[in-house]
Structure formats: C-alpha cells, structure tokens
CSV table of C-alpha atoms and ligand atoms in Angstrom, one decimal:
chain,number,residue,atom,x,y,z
A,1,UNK,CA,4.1,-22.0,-21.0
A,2,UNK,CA,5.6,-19.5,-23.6
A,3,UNK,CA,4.8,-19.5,-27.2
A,4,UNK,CA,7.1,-21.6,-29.4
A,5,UNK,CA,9.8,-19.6,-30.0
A,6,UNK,CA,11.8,-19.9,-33.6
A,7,UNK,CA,13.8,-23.0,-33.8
A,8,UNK,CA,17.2,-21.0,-34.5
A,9,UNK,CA,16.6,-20.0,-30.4
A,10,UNK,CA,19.2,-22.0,-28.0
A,11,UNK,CA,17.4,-24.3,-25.8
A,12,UNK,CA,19.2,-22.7,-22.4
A,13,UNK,CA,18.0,-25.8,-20.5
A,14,UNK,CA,20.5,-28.5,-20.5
A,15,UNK,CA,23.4,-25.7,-21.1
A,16,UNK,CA,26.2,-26.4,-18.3
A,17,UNK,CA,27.0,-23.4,-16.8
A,18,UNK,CA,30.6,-23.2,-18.8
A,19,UNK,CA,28.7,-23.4,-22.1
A,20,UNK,CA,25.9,-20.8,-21.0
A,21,UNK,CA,28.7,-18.2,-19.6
A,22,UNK,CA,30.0,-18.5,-23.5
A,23,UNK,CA,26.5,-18.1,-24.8
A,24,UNK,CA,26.3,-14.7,-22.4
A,25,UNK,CA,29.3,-13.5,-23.2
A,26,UNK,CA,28.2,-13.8,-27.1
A,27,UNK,CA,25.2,-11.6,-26.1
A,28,UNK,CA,28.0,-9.4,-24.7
A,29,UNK,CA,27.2,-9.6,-20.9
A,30,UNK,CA,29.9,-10.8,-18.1
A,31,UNK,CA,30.0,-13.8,-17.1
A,32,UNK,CA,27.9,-13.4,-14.2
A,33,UNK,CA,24.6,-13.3,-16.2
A,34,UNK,CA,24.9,-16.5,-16.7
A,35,UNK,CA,25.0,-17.6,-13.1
A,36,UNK,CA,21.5,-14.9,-12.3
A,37,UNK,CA,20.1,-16.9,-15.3
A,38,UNK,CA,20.3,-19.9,-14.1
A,39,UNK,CA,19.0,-19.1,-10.5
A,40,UNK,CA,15.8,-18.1,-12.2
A,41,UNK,CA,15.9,-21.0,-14.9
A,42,UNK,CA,16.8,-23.7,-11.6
A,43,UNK,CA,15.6,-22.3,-8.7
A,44,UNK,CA,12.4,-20.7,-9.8
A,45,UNK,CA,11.8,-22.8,-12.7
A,46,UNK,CA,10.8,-19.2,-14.7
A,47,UNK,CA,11.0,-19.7,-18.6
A,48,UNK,CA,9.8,-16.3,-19.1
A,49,UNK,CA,12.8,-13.9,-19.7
A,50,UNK,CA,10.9,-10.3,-19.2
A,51,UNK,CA,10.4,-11.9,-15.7
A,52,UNK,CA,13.4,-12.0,-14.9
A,53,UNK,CA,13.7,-8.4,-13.1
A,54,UNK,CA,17.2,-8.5,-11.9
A,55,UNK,CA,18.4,-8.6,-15.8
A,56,UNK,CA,19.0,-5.9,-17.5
A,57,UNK,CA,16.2,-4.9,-20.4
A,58,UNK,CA,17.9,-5.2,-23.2
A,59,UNK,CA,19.7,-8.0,-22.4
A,60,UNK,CA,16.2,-9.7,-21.3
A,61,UNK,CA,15.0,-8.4,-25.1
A,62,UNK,CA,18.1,-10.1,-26.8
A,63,UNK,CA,17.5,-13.1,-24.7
A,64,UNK,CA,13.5,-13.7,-25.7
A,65,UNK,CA,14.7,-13.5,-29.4
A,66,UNK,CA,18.1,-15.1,-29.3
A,67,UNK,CA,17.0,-17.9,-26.4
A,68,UNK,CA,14.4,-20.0,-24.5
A,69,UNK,CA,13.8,-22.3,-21.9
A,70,UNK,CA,11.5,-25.6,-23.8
A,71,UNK,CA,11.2,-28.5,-21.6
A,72,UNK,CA,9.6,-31.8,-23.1
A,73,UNK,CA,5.8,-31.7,-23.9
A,74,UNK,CA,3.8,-33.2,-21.4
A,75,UNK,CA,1.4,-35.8,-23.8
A,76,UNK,CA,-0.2,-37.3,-20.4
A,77,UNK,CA,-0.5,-37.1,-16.8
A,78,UNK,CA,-1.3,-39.9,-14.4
A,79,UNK,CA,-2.1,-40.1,-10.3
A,80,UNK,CA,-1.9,-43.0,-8.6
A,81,UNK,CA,-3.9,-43.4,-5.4
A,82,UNK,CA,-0.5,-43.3,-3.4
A,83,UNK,CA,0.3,-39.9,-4.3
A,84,UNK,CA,3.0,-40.8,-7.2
A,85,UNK,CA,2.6,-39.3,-10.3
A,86,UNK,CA,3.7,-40.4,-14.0
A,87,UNK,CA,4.1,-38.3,-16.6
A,88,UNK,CA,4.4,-39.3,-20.5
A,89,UNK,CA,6.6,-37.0,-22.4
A,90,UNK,CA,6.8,-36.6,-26.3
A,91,UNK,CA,10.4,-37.0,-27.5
A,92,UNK,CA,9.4,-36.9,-31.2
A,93,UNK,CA,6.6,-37.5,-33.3
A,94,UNK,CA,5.0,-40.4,-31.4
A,95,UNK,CA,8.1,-41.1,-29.4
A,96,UNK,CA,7.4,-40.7,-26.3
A,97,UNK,CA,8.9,-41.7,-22.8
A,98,UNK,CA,8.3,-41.3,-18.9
A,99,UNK,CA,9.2,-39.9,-15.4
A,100,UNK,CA,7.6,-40.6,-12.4
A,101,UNK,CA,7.4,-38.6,-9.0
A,102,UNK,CA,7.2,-40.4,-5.6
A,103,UNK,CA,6.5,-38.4,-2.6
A,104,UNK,CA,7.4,-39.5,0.6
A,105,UNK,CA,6.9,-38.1,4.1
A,106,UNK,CA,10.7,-36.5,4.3
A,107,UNK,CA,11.8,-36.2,0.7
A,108,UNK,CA,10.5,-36.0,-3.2
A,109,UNK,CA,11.9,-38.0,-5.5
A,110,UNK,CA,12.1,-38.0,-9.1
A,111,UNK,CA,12.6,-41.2,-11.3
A,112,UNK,CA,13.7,-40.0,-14.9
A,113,UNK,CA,14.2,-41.7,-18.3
A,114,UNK,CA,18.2,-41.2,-20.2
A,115,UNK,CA,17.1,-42.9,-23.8
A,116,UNK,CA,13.6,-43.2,-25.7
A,117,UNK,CA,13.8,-47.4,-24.5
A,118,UNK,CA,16.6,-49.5,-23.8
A,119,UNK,CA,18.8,-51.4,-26.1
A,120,UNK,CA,19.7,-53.9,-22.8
A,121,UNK,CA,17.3,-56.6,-23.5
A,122,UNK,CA,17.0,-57.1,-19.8
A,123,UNK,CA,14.5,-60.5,-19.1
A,124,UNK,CA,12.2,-58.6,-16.4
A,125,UNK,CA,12.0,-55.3,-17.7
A,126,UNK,CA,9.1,-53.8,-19.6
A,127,UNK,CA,11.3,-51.3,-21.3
A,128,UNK,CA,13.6,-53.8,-22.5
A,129,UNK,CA,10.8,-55.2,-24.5
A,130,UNK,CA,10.1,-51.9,-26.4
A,131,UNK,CA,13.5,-51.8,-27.8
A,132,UNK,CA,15.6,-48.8,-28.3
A,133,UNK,CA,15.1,-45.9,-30.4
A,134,UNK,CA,17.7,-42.5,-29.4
A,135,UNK,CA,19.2,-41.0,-26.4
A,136,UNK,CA,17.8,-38.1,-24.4
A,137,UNK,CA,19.2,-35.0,-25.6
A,138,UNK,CA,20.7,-33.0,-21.9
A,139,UNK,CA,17.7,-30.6,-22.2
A,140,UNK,CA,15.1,-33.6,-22.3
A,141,UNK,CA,17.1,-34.9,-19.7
A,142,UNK,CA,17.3,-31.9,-17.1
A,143,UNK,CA,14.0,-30.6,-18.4
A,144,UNK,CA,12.0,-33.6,-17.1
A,145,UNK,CA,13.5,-31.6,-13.6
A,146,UNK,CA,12.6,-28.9,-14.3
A,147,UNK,CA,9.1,-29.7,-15.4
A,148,UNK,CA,8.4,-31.7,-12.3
A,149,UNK,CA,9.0,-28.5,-10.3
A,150,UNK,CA,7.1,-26.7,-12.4
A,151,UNK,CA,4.4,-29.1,-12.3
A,152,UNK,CA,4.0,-28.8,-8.5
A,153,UNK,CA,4.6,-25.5,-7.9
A,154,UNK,CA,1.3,-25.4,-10.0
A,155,UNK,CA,-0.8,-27.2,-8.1
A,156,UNK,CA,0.2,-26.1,-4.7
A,157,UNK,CA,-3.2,-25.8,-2.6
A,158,UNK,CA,-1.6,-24.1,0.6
A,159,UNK,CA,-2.4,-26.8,3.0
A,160,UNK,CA,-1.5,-29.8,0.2
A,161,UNK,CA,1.8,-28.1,-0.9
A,162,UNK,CA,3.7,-31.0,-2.8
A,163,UNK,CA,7.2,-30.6,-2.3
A,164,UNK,CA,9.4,-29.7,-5.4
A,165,UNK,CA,11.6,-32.9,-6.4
A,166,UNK,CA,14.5,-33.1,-3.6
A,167,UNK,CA,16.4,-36.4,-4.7
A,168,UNK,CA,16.6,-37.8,-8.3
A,169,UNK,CA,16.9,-41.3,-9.7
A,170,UNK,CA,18.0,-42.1,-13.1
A,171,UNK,CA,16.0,-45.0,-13.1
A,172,UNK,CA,13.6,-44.7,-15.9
A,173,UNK,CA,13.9,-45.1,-19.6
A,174,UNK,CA,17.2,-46.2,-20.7
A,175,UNK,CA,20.4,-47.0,-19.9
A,176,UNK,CA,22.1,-43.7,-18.5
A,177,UNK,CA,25.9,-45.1,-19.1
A,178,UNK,CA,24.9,-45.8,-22.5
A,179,UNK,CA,24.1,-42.0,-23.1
A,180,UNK,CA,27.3,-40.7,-21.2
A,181,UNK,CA,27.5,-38.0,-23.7
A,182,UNK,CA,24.0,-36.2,-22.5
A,183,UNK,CA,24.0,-38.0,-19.4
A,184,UNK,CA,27.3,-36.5,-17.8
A,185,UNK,CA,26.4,-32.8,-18.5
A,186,UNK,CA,23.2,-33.1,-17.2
A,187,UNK,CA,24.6,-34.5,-13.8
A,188,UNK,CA,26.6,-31.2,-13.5
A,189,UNK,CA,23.4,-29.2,-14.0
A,190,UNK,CA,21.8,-31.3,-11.3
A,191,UNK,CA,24.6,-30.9,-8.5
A,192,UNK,CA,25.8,-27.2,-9.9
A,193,UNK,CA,25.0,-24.6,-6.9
A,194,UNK,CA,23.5,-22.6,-9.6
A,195,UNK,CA,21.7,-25.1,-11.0
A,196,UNK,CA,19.6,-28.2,-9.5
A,197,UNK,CA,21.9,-27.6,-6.2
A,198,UNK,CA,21.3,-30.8,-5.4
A,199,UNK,CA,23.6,-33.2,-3.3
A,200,UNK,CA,25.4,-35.7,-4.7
A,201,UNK,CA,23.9,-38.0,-2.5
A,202,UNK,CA,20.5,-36.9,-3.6
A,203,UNK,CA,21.1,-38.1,-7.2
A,204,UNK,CA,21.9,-41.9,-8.3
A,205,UNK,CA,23.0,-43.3,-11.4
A,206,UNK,CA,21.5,-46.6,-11.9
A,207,UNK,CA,23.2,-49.0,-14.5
A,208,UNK,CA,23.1,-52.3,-15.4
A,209,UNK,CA,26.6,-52.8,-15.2
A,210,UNK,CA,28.7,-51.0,-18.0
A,211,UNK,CA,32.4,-51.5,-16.7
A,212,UNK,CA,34.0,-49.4,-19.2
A,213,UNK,CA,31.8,-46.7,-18.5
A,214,UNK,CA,31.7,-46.7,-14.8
A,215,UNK,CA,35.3,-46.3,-14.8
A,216,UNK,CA,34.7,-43.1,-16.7
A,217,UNK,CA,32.0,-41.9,-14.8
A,218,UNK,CA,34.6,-42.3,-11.6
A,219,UNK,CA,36.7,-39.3,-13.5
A,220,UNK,CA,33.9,-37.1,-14.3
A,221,UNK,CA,30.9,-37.0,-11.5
A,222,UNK,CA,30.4,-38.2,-8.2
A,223,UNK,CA,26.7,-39.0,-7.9
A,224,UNK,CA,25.6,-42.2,-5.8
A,225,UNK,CA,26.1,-45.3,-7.9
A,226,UNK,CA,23.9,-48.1,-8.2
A,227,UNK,CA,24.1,-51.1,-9.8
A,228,UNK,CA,21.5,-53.7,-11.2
A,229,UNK,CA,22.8,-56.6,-9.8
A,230,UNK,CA,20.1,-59.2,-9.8
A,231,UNK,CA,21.7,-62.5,-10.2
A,232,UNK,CA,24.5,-63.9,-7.6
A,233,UNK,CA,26.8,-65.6,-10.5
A,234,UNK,CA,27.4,-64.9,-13.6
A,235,UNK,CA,25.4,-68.3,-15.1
A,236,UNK,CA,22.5,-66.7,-13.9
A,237,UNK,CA,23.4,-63.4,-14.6
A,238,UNK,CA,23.8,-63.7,-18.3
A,239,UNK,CA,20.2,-65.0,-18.7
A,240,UNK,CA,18.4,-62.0,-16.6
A,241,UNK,CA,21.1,-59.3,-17.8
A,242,UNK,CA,22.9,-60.2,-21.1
A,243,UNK,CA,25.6,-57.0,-20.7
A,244,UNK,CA,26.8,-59.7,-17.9
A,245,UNK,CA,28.4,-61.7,-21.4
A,246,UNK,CA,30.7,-58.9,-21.9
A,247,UNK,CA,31.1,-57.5,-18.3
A,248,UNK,CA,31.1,-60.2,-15.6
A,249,UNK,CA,30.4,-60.0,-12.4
A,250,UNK,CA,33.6,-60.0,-10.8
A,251,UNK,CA,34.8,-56.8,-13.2
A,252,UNK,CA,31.8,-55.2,-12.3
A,253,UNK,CA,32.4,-55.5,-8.6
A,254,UNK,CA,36.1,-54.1,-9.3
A,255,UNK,CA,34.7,-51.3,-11.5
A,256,UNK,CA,32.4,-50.3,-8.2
A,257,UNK,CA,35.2,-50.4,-5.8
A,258,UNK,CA,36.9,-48.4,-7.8
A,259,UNK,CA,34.4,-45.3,-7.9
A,260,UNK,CA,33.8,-45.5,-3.9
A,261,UNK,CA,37.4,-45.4,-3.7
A,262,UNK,CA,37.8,-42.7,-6.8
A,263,UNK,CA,34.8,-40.7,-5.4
A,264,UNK,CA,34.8,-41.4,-2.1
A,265,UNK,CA,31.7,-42.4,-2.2
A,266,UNK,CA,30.0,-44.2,1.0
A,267,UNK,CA,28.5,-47.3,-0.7
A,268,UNK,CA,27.1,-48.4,-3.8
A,269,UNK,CA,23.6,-49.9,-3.9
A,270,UNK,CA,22.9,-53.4,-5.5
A,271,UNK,CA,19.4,-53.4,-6.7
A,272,UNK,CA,18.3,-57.1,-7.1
A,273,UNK,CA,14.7,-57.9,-8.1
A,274,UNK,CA,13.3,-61.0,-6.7
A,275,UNK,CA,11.6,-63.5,-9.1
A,276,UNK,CA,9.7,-66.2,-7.7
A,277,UNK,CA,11.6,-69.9,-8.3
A,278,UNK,CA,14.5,-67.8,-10.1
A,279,UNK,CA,16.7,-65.6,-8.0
A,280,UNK,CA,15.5,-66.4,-4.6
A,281,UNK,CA,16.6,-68.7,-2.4
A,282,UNK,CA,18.5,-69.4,0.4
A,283,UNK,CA,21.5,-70.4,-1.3
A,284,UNK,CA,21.5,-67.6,-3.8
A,285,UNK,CA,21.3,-64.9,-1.2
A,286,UNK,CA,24.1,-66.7,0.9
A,287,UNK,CA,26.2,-66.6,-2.7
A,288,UNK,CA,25.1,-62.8,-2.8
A,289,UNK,CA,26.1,-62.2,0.4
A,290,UNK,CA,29.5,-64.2,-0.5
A,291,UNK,CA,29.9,-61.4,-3.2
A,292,UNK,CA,29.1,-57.9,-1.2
A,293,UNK,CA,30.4,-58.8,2.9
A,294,UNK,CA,32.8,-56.5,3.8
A,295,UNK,CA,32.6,-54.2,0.9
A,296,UNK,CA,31.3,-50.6,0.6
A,297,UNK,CA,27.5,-52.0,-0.4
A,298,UNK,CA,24.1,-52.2,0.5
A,299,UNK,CA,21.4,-54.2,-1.4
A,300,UNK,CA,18.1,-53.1,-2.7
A,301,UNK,CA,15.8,-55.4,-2.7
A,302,UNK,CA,12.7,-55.2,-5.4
A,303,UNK,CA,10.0,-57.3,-5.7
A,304,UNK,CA,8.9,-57.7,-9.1
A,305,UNK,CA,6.6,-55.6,-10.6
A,306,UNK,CA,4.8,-57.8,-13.9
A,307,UNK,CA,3.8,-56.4,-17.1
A,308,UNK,CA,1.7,-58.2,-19.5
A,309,UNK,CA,4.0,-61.2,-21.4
A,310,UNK,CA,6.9,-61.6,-18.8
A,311,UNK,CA,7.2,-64.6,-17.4
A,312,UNK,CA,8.4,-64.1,-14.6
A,313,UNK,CA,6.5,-63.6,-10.9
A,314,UNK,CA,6.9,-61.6,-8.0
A,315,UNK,CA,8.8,-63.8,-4.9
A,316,UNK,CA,6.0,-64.3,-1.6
A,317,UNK,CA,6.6,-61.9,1.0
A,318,UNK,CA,8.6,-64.5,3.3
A,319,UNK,CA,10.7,-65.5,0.3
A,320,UNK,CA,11.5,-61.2,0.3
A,321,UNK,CA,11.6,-61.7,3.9
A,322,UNK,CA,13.9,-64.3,4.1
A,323,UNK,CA,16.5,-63.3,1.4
A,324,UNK,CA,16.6,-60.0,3.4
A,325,UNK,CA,17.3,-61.7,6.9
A,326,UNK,CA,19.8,-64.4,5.4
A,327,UNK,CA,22.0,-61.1,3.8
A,328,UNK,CA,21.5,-59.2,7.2
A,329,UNK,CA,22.4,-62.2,9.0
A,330,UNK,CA,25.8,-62.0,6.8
A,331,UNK,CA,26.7,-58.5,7.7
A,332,UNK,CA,25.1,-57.0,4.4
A,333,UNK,CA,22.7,-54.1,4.4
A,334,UNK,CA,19.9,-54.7,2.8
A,335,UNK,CA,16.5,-53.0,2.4
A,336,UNK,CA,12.9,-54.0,0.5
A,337,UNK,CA,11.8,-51.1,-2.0
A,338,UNK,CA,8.4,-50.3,-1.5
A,339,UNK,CA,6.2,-50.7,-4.0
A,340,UNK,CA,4.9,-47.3,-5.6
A,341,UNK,CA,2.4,-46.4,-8.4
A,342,UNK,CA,2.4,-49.5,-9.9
A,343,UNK,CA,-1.9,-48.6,-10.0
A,344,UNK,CA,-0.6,-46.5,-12.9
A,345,UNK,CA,2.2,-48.7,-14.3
A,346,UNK,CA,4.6,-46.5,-12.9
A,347,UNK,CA,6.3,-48.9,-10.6
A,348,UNK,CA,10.2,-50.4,-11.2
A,349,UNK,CA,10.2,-51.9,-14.8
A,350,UNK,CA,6.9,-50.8,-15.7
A,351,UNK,CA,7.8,-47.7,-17.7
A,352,UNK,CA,7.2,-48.6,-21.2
A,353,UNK,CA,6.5,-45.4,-22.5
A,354,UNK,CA,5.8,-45.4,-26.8
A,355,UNK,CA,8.5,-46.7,-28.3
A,356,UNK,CA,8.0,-46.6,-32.3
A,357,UNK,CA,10.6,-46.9,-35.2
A,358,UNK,CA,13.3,-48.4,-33.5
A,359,UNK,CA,16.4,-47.9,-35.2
A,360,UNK,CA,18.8,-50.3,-33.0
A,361,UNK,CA,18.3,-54.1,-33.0
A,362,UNK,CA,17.7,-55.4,-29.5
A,363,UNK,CA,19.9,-57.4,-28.4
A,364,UNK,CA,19.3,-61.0,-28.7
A,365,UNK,CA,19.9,-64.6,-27.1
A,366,UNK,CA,23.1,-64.7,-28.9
A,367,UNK,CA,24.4,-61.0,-29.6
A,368,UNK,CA,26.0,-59.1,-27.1
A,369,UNK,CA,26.7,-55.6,-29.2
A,370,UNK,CA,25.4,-52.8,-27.9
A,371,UNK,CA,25.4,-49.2,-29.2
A,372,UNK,CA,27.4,-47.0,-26.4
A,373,UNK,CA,28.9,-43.7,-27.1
A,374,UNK,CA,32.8,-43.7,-27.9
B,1,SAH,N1,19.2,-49.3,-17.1
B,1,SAH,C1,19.5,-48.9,-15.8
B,1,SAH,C2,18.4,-47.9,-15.3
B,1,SAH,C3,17.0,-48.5,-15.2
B,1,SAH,S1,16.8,-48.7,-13.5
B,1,SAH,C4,19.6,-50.1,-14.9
B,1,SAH,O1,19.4,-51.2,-15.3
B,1,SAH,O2,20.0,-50.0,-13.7
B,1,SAH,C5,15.4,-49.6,-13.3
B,1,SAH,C6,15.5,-50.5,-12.1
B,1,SAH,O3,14.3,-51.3,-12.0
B,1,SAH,C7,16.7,-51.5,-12.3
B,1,SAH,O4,17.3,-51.9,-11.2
B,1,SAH,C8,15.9,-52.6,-13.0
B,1,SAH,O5,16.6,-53.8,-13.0
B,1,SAH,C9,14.7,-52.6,-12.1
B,1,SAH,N2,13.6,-53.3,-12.8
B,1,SAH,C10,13.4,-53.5,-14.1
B,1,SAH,N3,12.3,-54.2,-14.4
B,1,SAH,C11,11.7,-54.5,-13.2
B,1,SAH,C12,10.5,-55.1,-12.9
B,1,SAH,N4,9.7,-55.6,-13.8
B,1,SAH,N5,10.2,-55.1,-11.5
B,1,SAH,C13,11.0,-54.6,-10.6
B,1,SAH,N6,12.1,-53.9,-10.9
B,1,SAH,C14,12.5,-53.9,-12.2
C-alpha cells in the first residue's frame, strides 16, 4: 500500500473516465493519459504512479504529488471453509461496512455494499436492523473492486491462483437506488473498456423496488436488474418490504418491463427469500407465478439465512423444493441460491457490518419516508 498521501490529493479511483481526462488535461497532458491511467489503475490494480512505466516522468512526478489511488481500509478479513471470503472495510471512524467474494468453479464474484446500512427496514434483513448512517462515496464503491483484485493477486500460490473478481453484485450494504448519485458513476467505471471492462451482464443492481429510480436507471446504465421481490401481493408485501407502501407491486412490475424493454435487457431476476409458514406455500408460489408467466423474468430463490433476533426461519428443503417445481411447472424460471459463507456471516442478509451514529431514522411500522437522492 502507499503512504497516505496529503488530503488535498484527488482520490483517482471512482473518477469516470470524462472527469479523469479533465483532471489530465489540468496536469496538461492529452487526453489519452487518462485512458493509460486507468489500464494500470483497472487492469493491474497498481496504485503506485512511478510504476507506471509507460507515463511520462514528470507527468508520473506531478501525479504522486497532485493524485493517488486510496481504496477503503481493510479493518478485518474472514475465510469461510467454502472458499468465500468477507472483508470489513472502515468507512469512518468506527463505521464500517462489508463485501464478500464467492468463488465458484467458472466465475468470481464479488458482492459489494452502496451505503454504510440501509434505511429500508426490510423484516428479514440483518442490515436493516443496523439502520442507516451515509452513502458510499464512488471511490468506496469501486474501490471495494479494486481491493478484491488486489487482494488475490496477493495471495496467488501458483497452483491455488484465485481468480480476480469476474462478475459483481450490488448486493451488500445498502440500497444502491437510494445512492443513485455514487452509485450510477461507479457502474460506468465497472463496464468502461478502460476501466472494470466488465459485461453488463456480469454486473447486477439489486433493489428492493424503487420505481422512481428504476425508471432512471433505464436512461443512464444497462447493468442486469434485480429485484427483491419476496412477497406475491402487496398485503404481504408491505409487511416484509415497507417501500412496497409507496411502490406497489404492480408499478414495480411496469417499472421492470420498462428497463428490459429500455435496455434490452434479457430478463430481470426476482429474488424471493423463503420464510418458513410466511411466504411459502403452494398457493403463494401459484400467485407468484400468476405475476411473472410470460414476462422477461426468472426467480431467485433464497432460503433464509437467520441472524440473531429475527423471527423468521428458513423454509424445509421440500417447501424450497416445492415452490421451485410449482413456478417451473407454470413456465417460470426459477433457481435455488446456494448457500455461501454463512460460517462467517457472510451469507444473503447477514452483512451487518458496524453501524454507529446513525443519522436517519429507520423507517418504522407506520412511516414510509425514505431519504433518496433528488
Ligand atoms: N437493498 C437491495 C440490495 C441488497 S441485496 C435489495 O434489497 O435488493 C440483498 C439480497 O439478500 C436481497 O434480495 C435481500 O432481500 C436478500 N436478503 C436479505 N436478508 C436476507 C436473509 N436474512 N436471508 C436471505 N436473503 C436475504
């Protein structure tokens, strides 16, 4: 890691390439700089500019005093026995907040936070519980990227070589729609050539339904959408995801046809957690099915994950079972996430991460407000 440079430096992580060409050109290079810059920022995950050997001296000189590359500050790391790894991150002070890598046989993916807890209030989900205290700035947001690969490219052991991240999930911390601002920006980075150069069907949005925001997203990115369904009506619906008071279910169905349509976009995913006695049975995945048949969706099925206090417990494995045939039997894809690293609390709904000095109210039984970016 370099030396903490002075905190007049710009943070060139979490600059989209537009901004960063300005920044270059302020340094009085072309515009082209900027794209060699990124390549070894991205690609090689280098934070060191006098490594950069392709740059030109001086400009590397004015860069180390003018610049630097500062991901988020790793507080803890933790293995699970399945090979996924979580990582705590400082935000500030003793705010802190997670990501978690999950390696699989044909592809790497990494699940990162948006916002240092959730202001959603969602019943099942540890975060929720933490409350909400900011967004992810873009740098904190890419950087947890960019510190994953830099993570594994230090441990590679020739014949163990853990793959750098290939797909990423914003399904950590937060609620990514509700930090459009930081979030949108950082999506670019992701899919920019220069950049991530990742597909857009290697990155997903997750949200838990914010219409207005959706719609918006549908002008500016075209990552895979998915959406956390988890109730077939909207009585239901309003208990385990309270945005569902002010965004139904039927406008958040039209706000996700819209962004296939808009984006051109194979399908969105539904991701519905099953909670014993709650969400699934029979009849509730026939209503489901009801819903989704014939639209542009496939459903994600996840069984709970508990943290201490919920009351809520994960379905049997022939109520999973059974929820999945009855959609399949309906002509809606549907699939059974995997449990992973849920040895280490790292698992769907598990991230709590440290969550002090919250300066937004959660949401409540009865409130519905919710602090989104204009
Ligand atoms: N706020 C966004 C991003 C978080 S994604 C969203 O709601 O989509 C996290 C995913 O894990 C969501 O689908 C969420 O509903 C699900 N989840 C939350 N708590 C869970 C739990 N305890 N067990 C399993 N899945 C959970």
């Amino acid at each position: 890691m370099p030396m903490s440079p002075p905190a007049t430096t710009t943070n060139l992580l979490g600059l989209p390439r537009p901004e960063l060409e300005r920044f270059v050109a302020e340094l009085g290079s072309k515009p082209f700089r900027a794209r060699q810059l990124m390549q070894w920022v991205y690609k090689r995950s280098e934070a060191a500019f006098e490594c950069m050997t392709d740059l030109a001296k001086d400009f590397r000189t004015e860069l180390a005093e003018r610049a630097c590359v500062r991901p988020p500050e790793i507080i803890t790391t933790q293995h699970s026995a399945d090979g996924t790894r979580k990582w705590l991150l400082r935000a500030d002070g003793s705010q802190a907040f997670e990501m978690v890598y999950i390696p699989e046989p044909d592809r790497a993916t990494l699940c990162i936070s948006s916002q240092v807890g959730c202001a959603l209030d969602c019943a099942f989900c540890s975060t929720a519980q933490q409350g909400f205290n900011r967004n992810l700035t873009t740098a904190e947001i890419v950087g947890q990227v960019w510190l994953a690969n830099r993570e594994l490219a230090g441990t590679v052991a020739d014949l163990a070589r853990e793959r750098a991240v290939t797909n990423v999930v914003l399904m950590g911390m937060g609620e990514p729609l509700a930090n459009f601002r930081n979030v949108v920006p950082a999506l670019d980075i992701l899919l920019d050539d220069f950049g991530f150069d990742l597909s857009r069907r290697r990155v997903t949005l997750s949200t838990s339904g914010l219409v207005p925001q959706i719609y918006k997203l549908a002008e500016r990115s075209n990552v895979a959408l998915a959406v956390s369904l988890h109730a077939p009506d909207d009585e239901l619906r309003n208990e385990l995801v309270p945005i569902n008071r002010r965004h139904p279910i039927a406008e958040l169905l039209e706000a996700c046809w819209h962004y296939i349509d808009e984006r051109n976009g194979r399908s969105v995913t539904f991701e519905y957690v099953l909670l014993d006695g709650v969400n699934d049975s029979r009849a509730q995945a026939l209503k489901l099915a009801r819903l989704l048949a014939g639209h542009p969706a496939k459903v994600n099925l996840i069984p709970f994950n508990p943290f201490p206090g919920t009351r809520f417990r994960r379905s049997t494995p022939e109520a999973v079972q059974h929820f999945r045939d009855e959609l399949i039997r309906r002509g809606v894809l549907a699939t059974v996430r995997r449990t992973r690293g849920d040895d280490i609390d790292a698992a769907c709904g598990q991230l709590a991460g440290r969550v002090i000095d919250r300066t937004t109210v959660r949401l409540g039984s009865r409130t519905i407000g919710v602090a989104v970016q204009p």
